[in-house]
Coordinates of C-alpha atoms in Angstrom, one line a residue:
Chain A
M27 CA -15.2 -1.0 21.7
S28 CA -15.2 -2.6 18.2
E29 CA -18.5 -2.8 16.9
Y30 CA -17.5 -6.9 15.6
V31 CA -18.2 -8.0 18.8
Q32 CA -20.5 -9.9 19.0
T33 CA -24.3 -9.2 20.7
P34 CA -25.9 -11.7 23.4
E35 CA -28.7 -11.9 21.2
E36 CA -25.8 -13.4 18.5
E37 CA -24.5 -15.6 20.4
G38 CA -27.7 -17.5 22.2
G39 CA -29.4 -17.8 17.9
N40 CA -28.7 -20.9 17.3
T41 CA -30.7 -22.5 20.1
M42 CA -33.5 -19.9 19.8
M43 CA -33.7 -20.5 16.2
P44 CA -33.8 -24.3 15.7
A45 CA -33.0 -24.9 12.2
P46 CA -36.0 -25.8 10.2
P47 CA -37.0 -29.1 9.3
A48 CA -36.0 -28.9 5.1
L49 CA -38.6 -29.1 2.8
P50 CA -38.4 -32.1 0.1
G51 CA -36.9 -30.4 -3.6
A52 CA -35.6 -27.4 -1.2
V53 CA -32.9 -26.5 -3.4
P54 CA -30.6 -25.5 -0.5
A55 CA -29.8 -21.6 -0.7
A56 CA -33.4 -20.8 -0.6
G57 CA -33.7 -20.8 2.6
A58 CA -30.6 -18.9 3.2
H59 CA -32.2 -16.3 1.0
G60 CA -35.7 -17.3 3.0
G61 CA -35.8 -14.9 4.7
H62 CA -34.8 -16.3 8.3
Q63 CA -31.5 -14.0 9.1
P64 CA -29.4 -16.7 7.8
E65 CA -26.2 -14.9 8.2
R66 CA -26.9 -14.6 11.7
G67 CA -28.4 -18.2 13.2
P68 CA -25.7 -21.0 10.9
D69 CA -28.1 -23.6 11.0
T70 CA -31.0 -22.1 9.7
G71 CA -31.3 -23.4 7.5
G72 CA -28.5 -21.9 4.4
G73 CA -26.4 -24.0 3.3
L74 CA -23.6 -20.8 2.0
Y75 CA -23.5 -19.4 5.5
R76 CA -23.4 -23.2 7.6
Q77 CA -20.9 -21.6 9.8
S78 CA -19.5 -24.7 12.3
N79 CA -19.7 -23.1 16.0
L80 CA -17.0 -23.6 16.8
R81 CA -14.5 -22.0 14.1
R82 CA -17.4 -18.9 14.9
R83 CA -16.2 -19.0 18.3
S84 CA -12.3 -19.2 17.3
R85 CA -13.2 -16.7 15.0
N86 CA -14.6 -14.3 17.9
I87 CA -11.7 -14.7 19.8
R88 CA -9.2 -14.1 17.8
S89 CA -10.5 -10.7 17.5
R90 CA -11.2 -9.8 21.2
L91 CA -7.2 -10.8 21.4
A92 CA -6.6 -8.8 18.0
H93 CA -8.4 -5.7 20.1
A94 CA -6.6 -6.1 22.7
L95 CA -3.4 -6.1 21.8
C96 CA -3.8 -2.9 19.5
A97 CA -4.8 -0.6 23.1
L98 CA -2.2 -2.5 25.8
S99 CA 0.2 -1.8 22.8
T100 CA -1.5 1.4 22.5
V101 CA -0.9 1.7 26.6
I102 CA 2.6 0.8 26.2
A103 CA 2.9 4.0 23.8
M104 CA 1.2 6.9 26.2
V105 CA 2.7 5.2 29.2
P106 CA 5.8 7.7 28.1
L107 CA 4.3 10.5 27.6
A108 CA 2.4 11.2 30.6
L109 CA 5.2 10.2 32.8
I110 CA 7.2 12.8 31.5
L111 CA 3.9 14.9 31.7
F112 CA 3.9 14.0 35.6
Y113 CA 7.5 14.8 36.0
V114 CA 8.1 17.4 33.8
I115 CA 4.3 19.3 35.9
Y116 CA 5.4 18.0 39.6
Q117 CA 8.6 18.7 39.1
G118 CA 8.8 22.3 37.4
A119 CA 5.1 23.6 39.0
G120 CA 7.4 24.1 42.6
A121 CA 9.8 26.5 40.5
L122 CA 7.1 28.3 38.3
N123 CA 5.5 31.9 38.7
F124 CA 4.6 34.6 37.1
S125 CA 8.2 36.4 38.1
F126 CA 9.4 33.8 36.6
L127 CA 8.2 34.6 33.3
T128 CA 9.2 37.9 33.6
S129 CA 12.5 38.2 34.8
L130 CA 15.8 38.5 34.2
P131 CA 17.9 35.4 35.5
K132 CA 19.0 36.0 39.0
P133 CA 23.9 35.5 39.0
V134 CA 24.5 32.0 40.9
G135 CA 24.0 32.4 44.3
E136 CA 20.7 34.8 44.8
S137 CA 17.3 33.3 44.8
G138 CA 15.1 34.4 42.4
G139 CA 14.4 34.8 39.8
G140 CA 13.7 33.7 36.4
M141 CA 13.4 32.5 32.3
G142 CA 11.4 36.1 31.3
N143 CA 14.2 36.6 28.0
A144 CA 14.1 33.3 27.1
I145 CA 10.4 33.2 27.2
A146 CA 10.9 36.8 24.7
G147 CA 13.6 34.7 22.8
S148 CA 12.0 31.5 21.6
L149 CA 9.2 33.8 20.6
I150 CA 11.1 35.4 18.5
L151 CA 13.4 33.0 16.8
I152 CA 9.8 31.2 15.7
G153 CA 8.5 34.3 14.5
I154 CA 11.8 34.7 12.4
A155 CA 11.3 31.4 11.3
A156 CA 6.8 31.9 10.3
V157 CA 8.4 35.0 8.4
I158 CA 11.2 32.6 6.6
G159 CA 9.2 29.0 6.6
V160 CA 6.4 29.5 6.0
P161 CA 6.3 30.9 3.0
F162 CA 7.9 29.1 1.1
G163 CA 6.8 25.9 2.3
V164 CA 3.7 26.6 1.3
L165 CA 4.7 27.5 -1.8
A166 CA 7.0 25.0 -2.5
G167 CA 3.3 22.7 -1.5
T168 CA 1.5 24.7 -3.6
H169 CA 4.1 24.0 -6.7
L170 CA 3.7 20.0 -5.8
A171 CA 0.5 19.7 -5.5
E172 CA -0.8 21.9 -8.4
Y173 CA 1.8 22.5 -10.5
R174 CA 2.7 18.7 -11.5
S175 CA 5.8 18.9 -13.7
P176 CA 6.7 14.8 -13.0
R177 CA 11.0 15.6 -12.9
L178 CA 11.1 18.8 -10.8
S179 CA 8.9 17.6 -8.6
W180 CA 10.2 14.9 -8.0
I181 CA 13.6 16.2 -8.1
V182 CA 12.0 18.9 -5.1
R183 CA 10.5 15.9 -3.1
L184 CA 13.1 13.7 -2.7
L185 CA 15.2 17.6 -1.6
S186 CA 12.7 17.5 0.8
D187 CA 12.5 14.1 1.9
T188 CA 15.9 14.9 2.6
L189 CA 16.4 18.1 4.2
S190 CA 13.3 16.6 7.2
G191 CA 15.8 13.8 7.3
V192 CA 18.9 15.8 8.0
P193 CA 19.6 16.4 12.2
S194 CA 19.2 19.2 13.4
I195 CA 22.2 20.3 14.7
I196 CA 24.1 20.2 11.1
V197 CA 21.6 22.7 10.2
G198 CA 23.0 24.5 12.8
V199 CA 26.4 23.9 11.7
F200 CA 25.4 24.8 8.1
V201 CA 23.4 28.5 9.4
Y202 CA 27.1 28.7 11.6
T203 CA 29.4 28.7 9.0
L204 CA 27.1 30.2 6.5
L205 CA 25.6 34.0 8.6
V206 CA 27.6 33.1 11.7
L207 CA 30.7 32.8 10.6
T208 CA 30.2 35.5 7.4
F209 CA 29.1 38.2 9.8
K210 CA 31.7 37.2 13.0
Q211 CA 28.1 37.8 14.9
F212 CA 25.8 35.2 16.3
S213 CA 22.2 36.6 15.8
A214 CA 18.5 35.7 16.5
I215 CA 18.5 36.0 12.6
A216 CA 20.7 33.5 12.9
G217 CA 17.9 31.5 14.6
G218 CA 15.6 31.6 12.8
V219 CA 17.0 30.8 9.6
A220 CA 18.1 27.5 10.8
L221 CA 14.2 27.2 12.5
G222 CA 13.2 28.0 9.4
I223 CA 15.3 25.7 7.2
L224 CA 13.9 23.5 9.9
M225 CA 10.2 23.7 9.0
L226 CA 11.0 23.4 5.5
P227 CA 10.2 20.1 4.9
T228 CA 7.1 20.1 7.4
V229 CA 5.7 22.4 6.5
A230 CA 5.9 21.9 2.2
R231 CA 4.6 18.7 2.8
T232 CA 1.9 18.5 5.1
T233 CA 0.5 21.3 2.7
E234 CA 0.9 19.3 -0.9
D235 CA -1.1 16.2 1.2
M236 CA -3.7 18.6 2.5
M237 CA -3.7 20.5 -1.2
R238 CA -4.0 17.3 -3.4
M239 CA -6.7 16.1 -0.8
V240 CA -8.6 18.5 -2.3
P241 CA -10.2 16.8 -5.0
D242 CA -9.8 17.7 -8.9
T243 CA -13.8 18.6 -9.3
L244 CA -13.5 21.4 -7.3
R245 CA -10.7 22.6 -9.6
E246 CA -12.9 21.9 -12.3
A247 CA -15.3 23.6 -11.0
S248 CA -13.6 27.4 -10.7
L249 CA -11.6 26.4 -14.4
A250 CA -15.6 25.6 -15.7
L251 CA -15.8 29.8 -15.1
G252 CA -13.5 31.4 -16.3
I253 CA -11.5 31.6 -12.8
P254 CA -7.9 31.6 -13.9
R255 CA -5.1 29.1 -12.4
W256 CA -3.4 31.0 -10.0
R257 CA -7.1 32.6 -8.7
T258 CA -7.9 29.0 -9.1
I259 CA -5.1 27.9 -6.3
T260 CA -4.9 30.6 -3.9
S261 CA -8.9 30.9 -3.8
V262 CA -10.0 27.8 -4.6
V263 CA -7.4 25.2 -3.3
I264 CA -6.5 26.2 -0.6
K265 CA -9.2 28.4 0.8
T266 CA -10.4 24.1 1.4
A267 CA -6.9 23.2 2.6
G268 CA -6.4 25.2 4.7
G269 CA -8.0 25.0 8.3
G270 CA -5.2 21.2 6.9
I271 CA -1.8 23.3 5.8
M272 CA -2.9 25.7 9.4
T273 CA -2.7 22.3 11.1
G274 CA 0.8 21.5 9.4
V275 CA 2.9 25.0 10.6
M276 CA 1.4 24.8 14.1
L277 CA 2.9 21.3 13.9
A278 CA 6.4 22.6 12.5
L279 CA 6.5 25.5 15.1
A280 CA 5.2 23.0 18.1
R281 CA 8.6 20.8 16.4
I282 CA 11.1 23.7 16.0
A283 CA 10.1 25.7 19.2
G284 CA 11.9 22.8 21.0
E285 CA 14.7 22.5 19.7
T286 CA 18.3 23.0 21.4
A287 CA 21.1 21.9 19.0
P288 CA 20.8 24.1 16.0
L289 CA 20.7 26.9 18.6
L290 CA 23.9 26.3 20.3
F291 CA 25.5 27.7 17.5
T292 CA 23.6 30.6 16.3
A293 CA 21.3 32.5 18.5
L294 CA 24.0 31.2 21.9
S295 CA 22.8 32.0 23.7
S296 CA 22.1 35.3 26.8
R297 CA 21.6 36.6 29.7
T298 CA 20.1 40.2 29.3
W299 CA 16.5 41.0 27.0
P300 CA 17.1 41.3 24.3
M301 CA 19.1 43.4 22.3
G302 CA 17.7 43.0 18.5
L303 CA 18.1 41.0 15.8
D304 CA 21.0 41.1 14.9
K305 CA 22.5 40.1 18.6
P306 CA 22.5 36.7 20.5
V307 CA 19.0 35.7 22.1
A308 CA 18.4 33.7 25.2
S309 CA 16.4 30.7 24.0
L310 CA 14.2 28.4 26.6
P311 CA 15.4 25.4 25.6
V312 CA 18.8 26.6 25.7
Q313 CA 18.8 28.2 28.4
I314 CA 16.9 24.8 29.9
Y315 CA 20.2 22.9 28.4
T316 CA 22.5 25.8 30.2
Y317 CA 21.0 25.3 33.9
A318 CA 20.4 21.1 33.3
I319 CA 23.8 20.7 33.4
S320 CA 25.1 23.5 36.3
P321 CA 26.8 22.4 39.5
F322 CA 23.5 24.7 41.3
D323 CA 20.6 23.2 42.8
A324 CA 18.9 26.1 42.0
W325 CA 19.4 26.7 38.6
H326 CA 18.0 22.8 38.3
K327 CA 14.6 23.5 40.1
Q328 CA 14.7 26.3 37.7
A329 CA 14.7 24.3 33.8
W330 CA 12.5 22.2 35.3
A331 CA 10.2 25.4 35.6
G332 CA 11.9 26.1 32.1
S333 CA 10.4 22.7 30.6
L334 CA 7.1 22.6 31.6
V335 CA 7.1 26.2 29.6
L336 CA 7.6 24.7 27.1
V337 CA 5.9 21.6 27.4
L338 CA 3.0 23.6 27.6
M339 CA 3.7 26.3 25.0
V340 CA 4.4 23.2 22.8
L341 CA 0.9 21.5 24.3
L342 CA -1.1 24.8 23.7
L343 CA 0.0 25.2 20.2
S344 CA -0.9 21.2 18.9
I345 CA -4.1 20.8 20.3
G346 CA -5.2 24.7 19.0
S347 CA -3.9 23.4 15.5
K348 CA -6.1 20.5 16.2
L349 CA -8.9 22.2 18.3
Y350 CA -8.8 25.2 14.5
F351 CA -8.6 22.1 12.2
G352 CA -11.9 20.4 14.2
R353 CA -13.3 23.3 13.5
K354 CA -12.5 24.1 9.9
M355 CA -13.6 20.4 8.7
Q356 CA -17.0 21.0 10.7
R357 CA -17.6 24.0 8.6
A358 CA -17.1 22.3 5.2
R359 CA -19.5 19.3 6.0
Chain B
M5 CA -27.3 35.6 -32.0
A6 CA -24.7 34.7 -29.6
G7 CA -23.9 31.0 -28.4
H8 CA -23.6 29.8 -32.1
V9 CA -20.9 27.2 -32.4
T10 CA -19.6 25.2 -35.1
T11 CA -16.9 22.5 -34.7
S12 CA -15.1 21.0 -38.0
S13 CA -13.1 17.7 -38.1
L14 CA -13.2 17.7 -34.4
S15 CA -9.9 15.2 -32.7
A16 CA -8.7 14.4 -29.4
S17 CA -7.4 12.1 -27.3
F18 CA -5.6 11.2 -24.5
G19 CA -1.7 10.0 -25.0
D20 CA -1.8 7.6 -27.1
I21 CA -5.3 7.3 -26.8
Q22 CA -7.9 8.5 -29.5
A23 CA -11.1 9.2 -27.8
I24 CA -12.9 11.0 -30.8
D25 CA -12.3 12.0 -34.2
D26 CA -13.2 13.8 -37.2
V27 CA -16.5 15.4 -35.0
T28 CA -18.3 17.9 -37.5
V29 CA -21.8 19.9 -36.2
E30 CA -23.7 22.5 -36.5
I31 CA -25.2 23.6 -32.7
P32 CA -27.2 26.4 -33.4
A33 CA -28.0 29.6 -31.8
N34 CA -31.3 28.9 -28.1
K35 CA -31.8 25.1 -28.8
V36 CA -31.0 22.7 -26.9
T37 CA -29.2 19.6 -28.2
A38 CA -28.5 16.6 -26.8
I39 CA -25.7 14.1 -27.7
I40 CA -26.6 10.6 -26.7
G41 CA -24.7 7.3 -26.4
P42 CA -23.1 4.6 -24.6
S43 CA -20.6 5.3 -22.2
G44 CA -17.0 5.8 -23.7
C45 CA -18.1 7.4 -26.5
G46 CA -16.8 10.3 -26.6
K47 CA -19.6 12.0 -25.6
S48 CA -17.9 13.8 -22.2
T49 CA -14.7 15.0 -24.3
F50 CA -16.5 16.4 -26.9
L51 CA -18.2 18.4 -25.0
R52 CA -15.3 19.3 -22.6
C53 CA -13.5 20.1 -26.4
L54 CA -15.7 23.1 -26.5
N55 CA -14.4 25.6 -23.7
R56 CA -11.4 23.6 -23.9
M57 CA -11.1 21.6 -20.8
H58 CA -9.9 19.2 -22.0
E59 CA -6.9 20.6 -22.5
L60 CA -6.2 20.9 -19.1
V61 CA -6.2 16.8 -18.6
P62 CA -2.5 16.1 -19.5
G63 CA -0.9 14.4 -22.4
A64 CA -4.6 16.2 -23.7
K65 CA -4.5 17.1 -28.2
I66 CA -7.2 18.0 -29.8
S67 CA -7.2 18.9 -33.6
G68 CA -9.8 20.1 -36.0
E69 CA -11.7 23.5 -35.3
V70 CA -14.3 24.9 -33.2
V71 CA -15.7 28.2 -34.0
W72 CA -17.9 30.0 -31.7
D73 CA -19.1 32.5 -33.7
G74 CA -17.2 33.2 -35.9
K75 CA -13.6 33.2 -33.8
N76 CA -12.0 29.3 -34.2
I77 CA -11.5 28.8 -29.8
Y78 CA -8.5 26.6 -30.4
G79 CA -7.7 29.9 -32.7
P80 CA -4.2 32.1 -31.9
G81 CA -4.4 35.1 -29.1
M82 CA -7.1 33.1 -27.6
D83 CA -7.6 32.8 -23.6
A84 CA -9.0 30.1 -22.5
T85 CA -10.5 31.7 -19.3
E86 CA -11.6 34.3 -21.9
V87 CA -13.0 31.2 -24.5
R88 CA -14.1 29.6 -20.3
R89 CA -15.9 32.8 -19.4
G90 CA -18.5 32.2 -22.3
I91 CA -18.8 29.3 -22.5
G92 CA -20.3 27.6 -18.8
M93 CA -19.8 24.2 -17.6
V94 CA -22.4 22.4 -15.5
F95 CA -20.8 18.7 -14.5
Q96 CA -21.9 15.2 -13.4
K97 CA -21.4 15.3 -9.5
P98 CA -22.7 18.7 -8.2
N99 CA -19.6 20.4 -7.3
P100 CA -20.6 23.6 -5.5
F101 CA -17.3 24.9 -3.5
P102 CA -17.4 23.8 0.2
L103 CA -16.5 26.2 2.4
M104 CA -17.9 29.1 0.3
S105 CA -21.8 30.0 1.7
V106 CA -24.5 29.7 -1.3
E107 CA -24.4 33.7 -2.3
E108 CA -20.5 33.5 -3.2
N109 CA -20.9 29.8 -4.6
V110 CA -22.8 31.8 -7.5
S111 CA -21.1 34.9 -7.0
A112 CA -16.7 33.2 -7.6
G113 CA -17.3 33.6 -11.1
I114 CA -18.2 37.0 -11.2
R115 CA -15.7 38.3 -8.0
L116 CA -12.6 35.6 -9.1
T117 CA -12.0 36.8 -12.6
G118 CA -11.0 40.4 -11.6
G119 CA -13.2 43.3 -12.4
R120 CA -14.4 44.9 -9.3
M121 CA -18.2 45.1 -9.0
S122 CA -20.1 46.5 -6.0
K123 CA -21.7 44.8 -3.8
A124 CA -25.2 46.0 -5.3
M125 CA -24.6 44.8 -7.8
V126 CA -23.3 41.1 -7.1
A127 CA -26.1 40.9 -4.5
E128 CA -28.6 41.6 -8.1
I129 CA -26.5 38.9 -9.6
V130 CA -26.5 36.9 -7.2
E131 CA -30.6 36.7 -6.8
H132 CA -31.1 36.7 -11.2
S133 CA -29.0 33.1 -11.3
L134 CA -30.8 31.9 -8.6
R135 CA -34.7 32.8 -10.2
L136 CA -32.7 31.6 -13.2
A137 CA -32.4 28.4 -12.4
A138 CA -35.0 27.3 -10.5
L139 CA -33.6 27.9 -6.6
W140 CA -33.9 32.3 -5.7
D141 CA -37.2 30.0 -3.2
E142 CA -35.6 27.4 -1.8
V143 CA -33.1 29.3 -0.3
K144 CA -33.6 33.7 -0.1
N145 CA -32.9 32.7 3.0
K146 CA -29.7 30.5 3.8
L147 CA -28.4 32.5 1.4
H148 CA -25.3 32.8 3.8
K149 CA -25.2 28.9 5.1
P150 CA -22.4 26.3 3.4
G151 CA -23.8 25.2 0.3
G152 CA -22.9 21.7 0.7
G153 CA -25.8 21.7 2.8
L154 CA -28.4 21.8 0.4
S155 CA -29.9 19.0 -0.8
G156 CA -28.4 17.3 -3.5
G157 CA -30.8 18.4 -6.9
Q158 CA -30.5 21.7 -4.4
Q159 CA -26.5 21.5 -5.3
Q160 CA -27.2 20.6 -8.6
R161 CA -29.6 24.1 -9.5
L162 CA -26.7 26.1 -7.1
C163 CA -23.7 25.1 -10.1
I164 CA -26.2 25.6 -12.5
A165 CA -26.8 29.9 -11.0
R166 CA -22.9 29.9 -10.0
A167 CA -22.2 29.0 -14.2
L168 CA -25.2 31.8 -15.1
A169 CA -23.7 34.4 -12.9
V170 CA -19.9 34.5 -14.9
Q171 CA -23.7 35.6 -18.2
P172 CA -22.2 33.1 -20.5
D173 CA -23.7 32.5 -24.2
I174 CA -23.4 28.9 -24.0
I175 CA -23.7 26.1 -21.6
L176 CA -22.4 22.8 -21.5
M177 CA -23.6 20.0 -18.9
D178 CA -22.2 16.9 -18.5
E179 CA -24.9 14.2 -17.5
P180 CA -26.4 17.6 -15.1
C181 CA -29.9 14.3 -13.3
S182 CA -27.3 11.0 -13.6
A183 CA -26.5 12.1 -9.8
L184 CA -30.4 13.4 -8.8
D185 CA -34.0 11.3 -7.4
P186 CA -36.9 12.4 -10.3
A187 CA -38.0 15.5 -9.1
S188 CA -34.9 17.0 -9.0
T189 CA -34.1 15.9 -12.5
Q190 CA -37.5 16.8 -14.0
K191 CA -36.6 20.5 -11.7
I192 CA -33.4 20.7 -14.1
E193 CA -35.1 19.7 -17.1
D194 CA -37.9 22.0 -16.4
T195 CA -35.4 24.5 -15.6
I196 CA -33.6 23.9 -18.5
D197 CA -36.2 24.7 -20.9
K198 CA -36.7 28.3 -19.3
L199 CA -32.6 28.7 -19.7
K200 CA -32.8 28.5 -23.8
Q201 CA -35.1 31.5 -24.6
N202 CA -31.4 33.3 -23.5
F203 CA -28.7 30.5 -24.1
T204 CA -27.4 28.0 -26.0
I205 CA -27.8 24.6 -24.3
V206 CA -25.4 21.4 -25.2
I207 CA -26.4 18.6 -22.9
V208 CA -24.6 15.5 -22.6
T209 CA -26.5 12.4 -21.3
H210 CA -27.4 8.7 -20.6
N211 CA -31.0 9.1 -20.8
M212 CA -32.4 9.1 -23.6
Q213 CA -35.9 9.2 -22.7
Q214 CA -34.2 13.4 -21.3
A215 CA -32.6 13.6 -24.1
A216 CA -36.0 13.5 -26.5
R217 CA -38.5 15.4 -24.0
V218 CA -36.2 18.3 -23.6
S219 CA -33.3 19.0 -26.2
D220 CA -34.3 20.1 -30.1
S221 CA -31.6 18.4 -32.0
T222 CA -30.1 15.3 -31.2
G223 CA -26.6 13.8 -32.2
F224 CA -25.7 10.2 -32.2
M225 CA -22.5 9.4 -30.6
L226 CA -20.7 5.5 -31.5
A227 CA -16.3 4.3 -30.3
R228 CA -17.6 1.8 -33.1
E229 CA -15.0 -0.6 -30.8
M230 CA -13.3 -0.9 -27.6
G231 CA -10.2 1.4 -27.9
D232 CA -12.3 3.4 -30.9
P233 CA -12.8 7.2 -31.3
G234 CA -16.1 8.1 -31.0
R235 CA -17.5 9.6 -34.6
M236 CA -20.7 11.7 -34.5
I237 CA -22.5 8.3 -36.6
E238 CA -26.3 10.7 -36.7
Y239 CA -26.4 14.2 -35.6
G240 CA -30.2 15.6 -36.7
P241 CA -33.5 17.5 -35.2
T242 CA -34.2 15.2 -32.1
N243 CA -37.8 14.0 -33.8
K244 CA -36.6 12.5 -36.9
I245 CA -33.3 10.9 -34.8
F246 CA -35.9 9.1 -32.4
T247 CA -39.1 8.5 -34.6
M248 CA -36.8 8.0 -38.7
P249 CA -32.6 7.7 -38.1
D250 CA -31.1 7.3 -40.9
R251 CA -28.9 4.9 -39.3
K252 CA -29.2 1.2 -38.7
E253 CA -27.0 1.9 -35.4
T254 CA -29.1 5.2 -34.4
E255 CA -31.8 3.1 -34.6
N256 CA -30.5 -0.2 -32.6
Y257 CA -29.6 2.8 -29.8
I258 CA -32.1 3.5 -29.2
T259 CA -34.8 0.7 -29.8
G260 CA -32.7 -0.3 -26.6
R261 CA -30.9 -2.8 -29.0
F262 CA -27.7 -1.6 -26.8
G263 CA -26.4 0.5 -25.1

C-alpha cells in the first residue's frame, strides 16, 4: 500500500497534542520550528503548516480513491491475460503429452500424432531470425547511441519506428516477392528473414536505450585511459548495457515466436520433419492456425495443445530474460 | 625527466562559447601544480585540453599548443589515445567500471589498449598500482569483488590506481576530493604527495587549503564576467601565490573576498 496512507498515530495527532498557548510576542514561525513536529499536527502552533482538518481529510480521501482506481485498472488489465492463460491450459493440457512434442502429425481420422515438426521448425525459424535480427539490430542501436550524428540518427530512428509499425503481413509479402518469387521456393530461410526483419526495430531500439543509460562518466573513464573508441564501446558500454540488451533480444524473440501472418507465404508449412533451410518448414503458429480452422475435433484439441506449447515458450523466454536482467543488475550494484 | 608540459596561447570553446582564452603556462615535471579559481572560470576545460579530452564534447574547438616533452599533442600525426595513455586523468566523481572487479578495473587500461601481457605481469602491475594508490591493504582480499562495492574514498583511489596502471607520465585530477569526506581527502592528498616522485600531477581544486597543502606551484584562473572566457590571471610558486600575489584579483580570491 501507499506510504502516503496515514498511520493511526498521525491521525490522532491533533487530539493528543493540544496547541501550546501562544507566548506573548512569539513569532508564529518560531513555534513551527520549535520542535513540536509541526508538519504532523496542524494545531501545534505553526502558522506555516496550519491546515484545516477538513482539507486534510479530503486529501486523504482523494489519495485513497486514486489508489483504488489504480488497483482496479491493474486488475482489469490482468483479467484477459489470466483468462487466456487459464483457458489455454484448461483446453490444451489434456492433449499435451510427450508424443505430442516429438511425433509428426497424423492424417485425418487417425488418433495421436503431434507437432514435433512444427516445434522444430519454429526453433529453426527463430534461430535464423536471431542470426539476422540480433547483429544488425545491436549494431544499428550502437550506432544510434554512440555515434551521434544527428542527421543520420534521425533518419535511422524514423525508419526503425516506421518498420516497427508495419503490419507483419506486409513484411511477409515483401519477403515473398524478394525471396520466394526470386528462388521459386518457399523456404525456412525466407520465413527466418521475415521474422528477422520484424525483430530489427525492437532490438535496435532497446540497444539504443540501454546504451544511453550507461553514464558518460564511464565512457570518459575508459577514453581517458587511452582505450580506443571502438574498444570503449565493446568492452565498457556494451558490457555494462549487456543485460538490458539481452532482455530486449529475448523479448523480441518472444514476440516473433508467435507471428503467423508473415510465415503463411514464406516458410509455408509442412507435414514432415524439416528437410533443409531451402525447403518449406512447419511452424507452431501456422500449424495452430491450420488445425484451428479445420472441421475436425481431434485437430482442434491439437491446436489447443500447440497453443499451450507456444505460450509456454514465450513465457519461458520473457521470464528467463527478466531473471537474467535482474541478476545482472544486482551484480552491477 | 618525462612529464613536462607547456601550453602556449591555449584557447578552447564549446560551439560559440569560449571557455578559456590564451593560457600560457609551464608545468614542471615531478611537481604538483594546482589550478584554482571560482566556478565557471574554465579550470576543468583547461585540464581537459591537456590530454585531449576536451575534444570529445560535440562542437569543441581548441587553438594554441600543448607541448608535452617536446611534442605538440595537437600536432599532425599525434594520436589522441596515445596522448591519453601518457597523460592520465582522475575525475571529480569516482567512476569505477560497475561490472568489473577491483582487479579488472585496475587492469582495464592495460588489457584494453592492445598489447598482450602475461597474467603474472598484469597481476604485478595491478598490485603495484594499488600500492601506489595506498589501497592495496584495504582491497587485497577483495580483488575479485565488484569495484562499485567499495566506499567512495576507496573508489576514488581505485580510479587513481586505474590511471596509474597504464604508467602515464602525467596525472590530471579534476577536483578529485570534492565528493569525499575529510578522512578520504587526507588519504588522497597523502597519495598525491608520494606520487610526485614518479609523476607530474596537475590538480584542479575548489579548495584553496588543499591547493596550499599539496601543490608546488599554483595557477589562478578567472573569468571576469559571466560569459567571458577564463584566463590564467597569475601563475607561480604556491608559496608566493598564497602569501604575496602580484595581482589584486588573486589576493581578493585567496582572502575569500569572492568566489
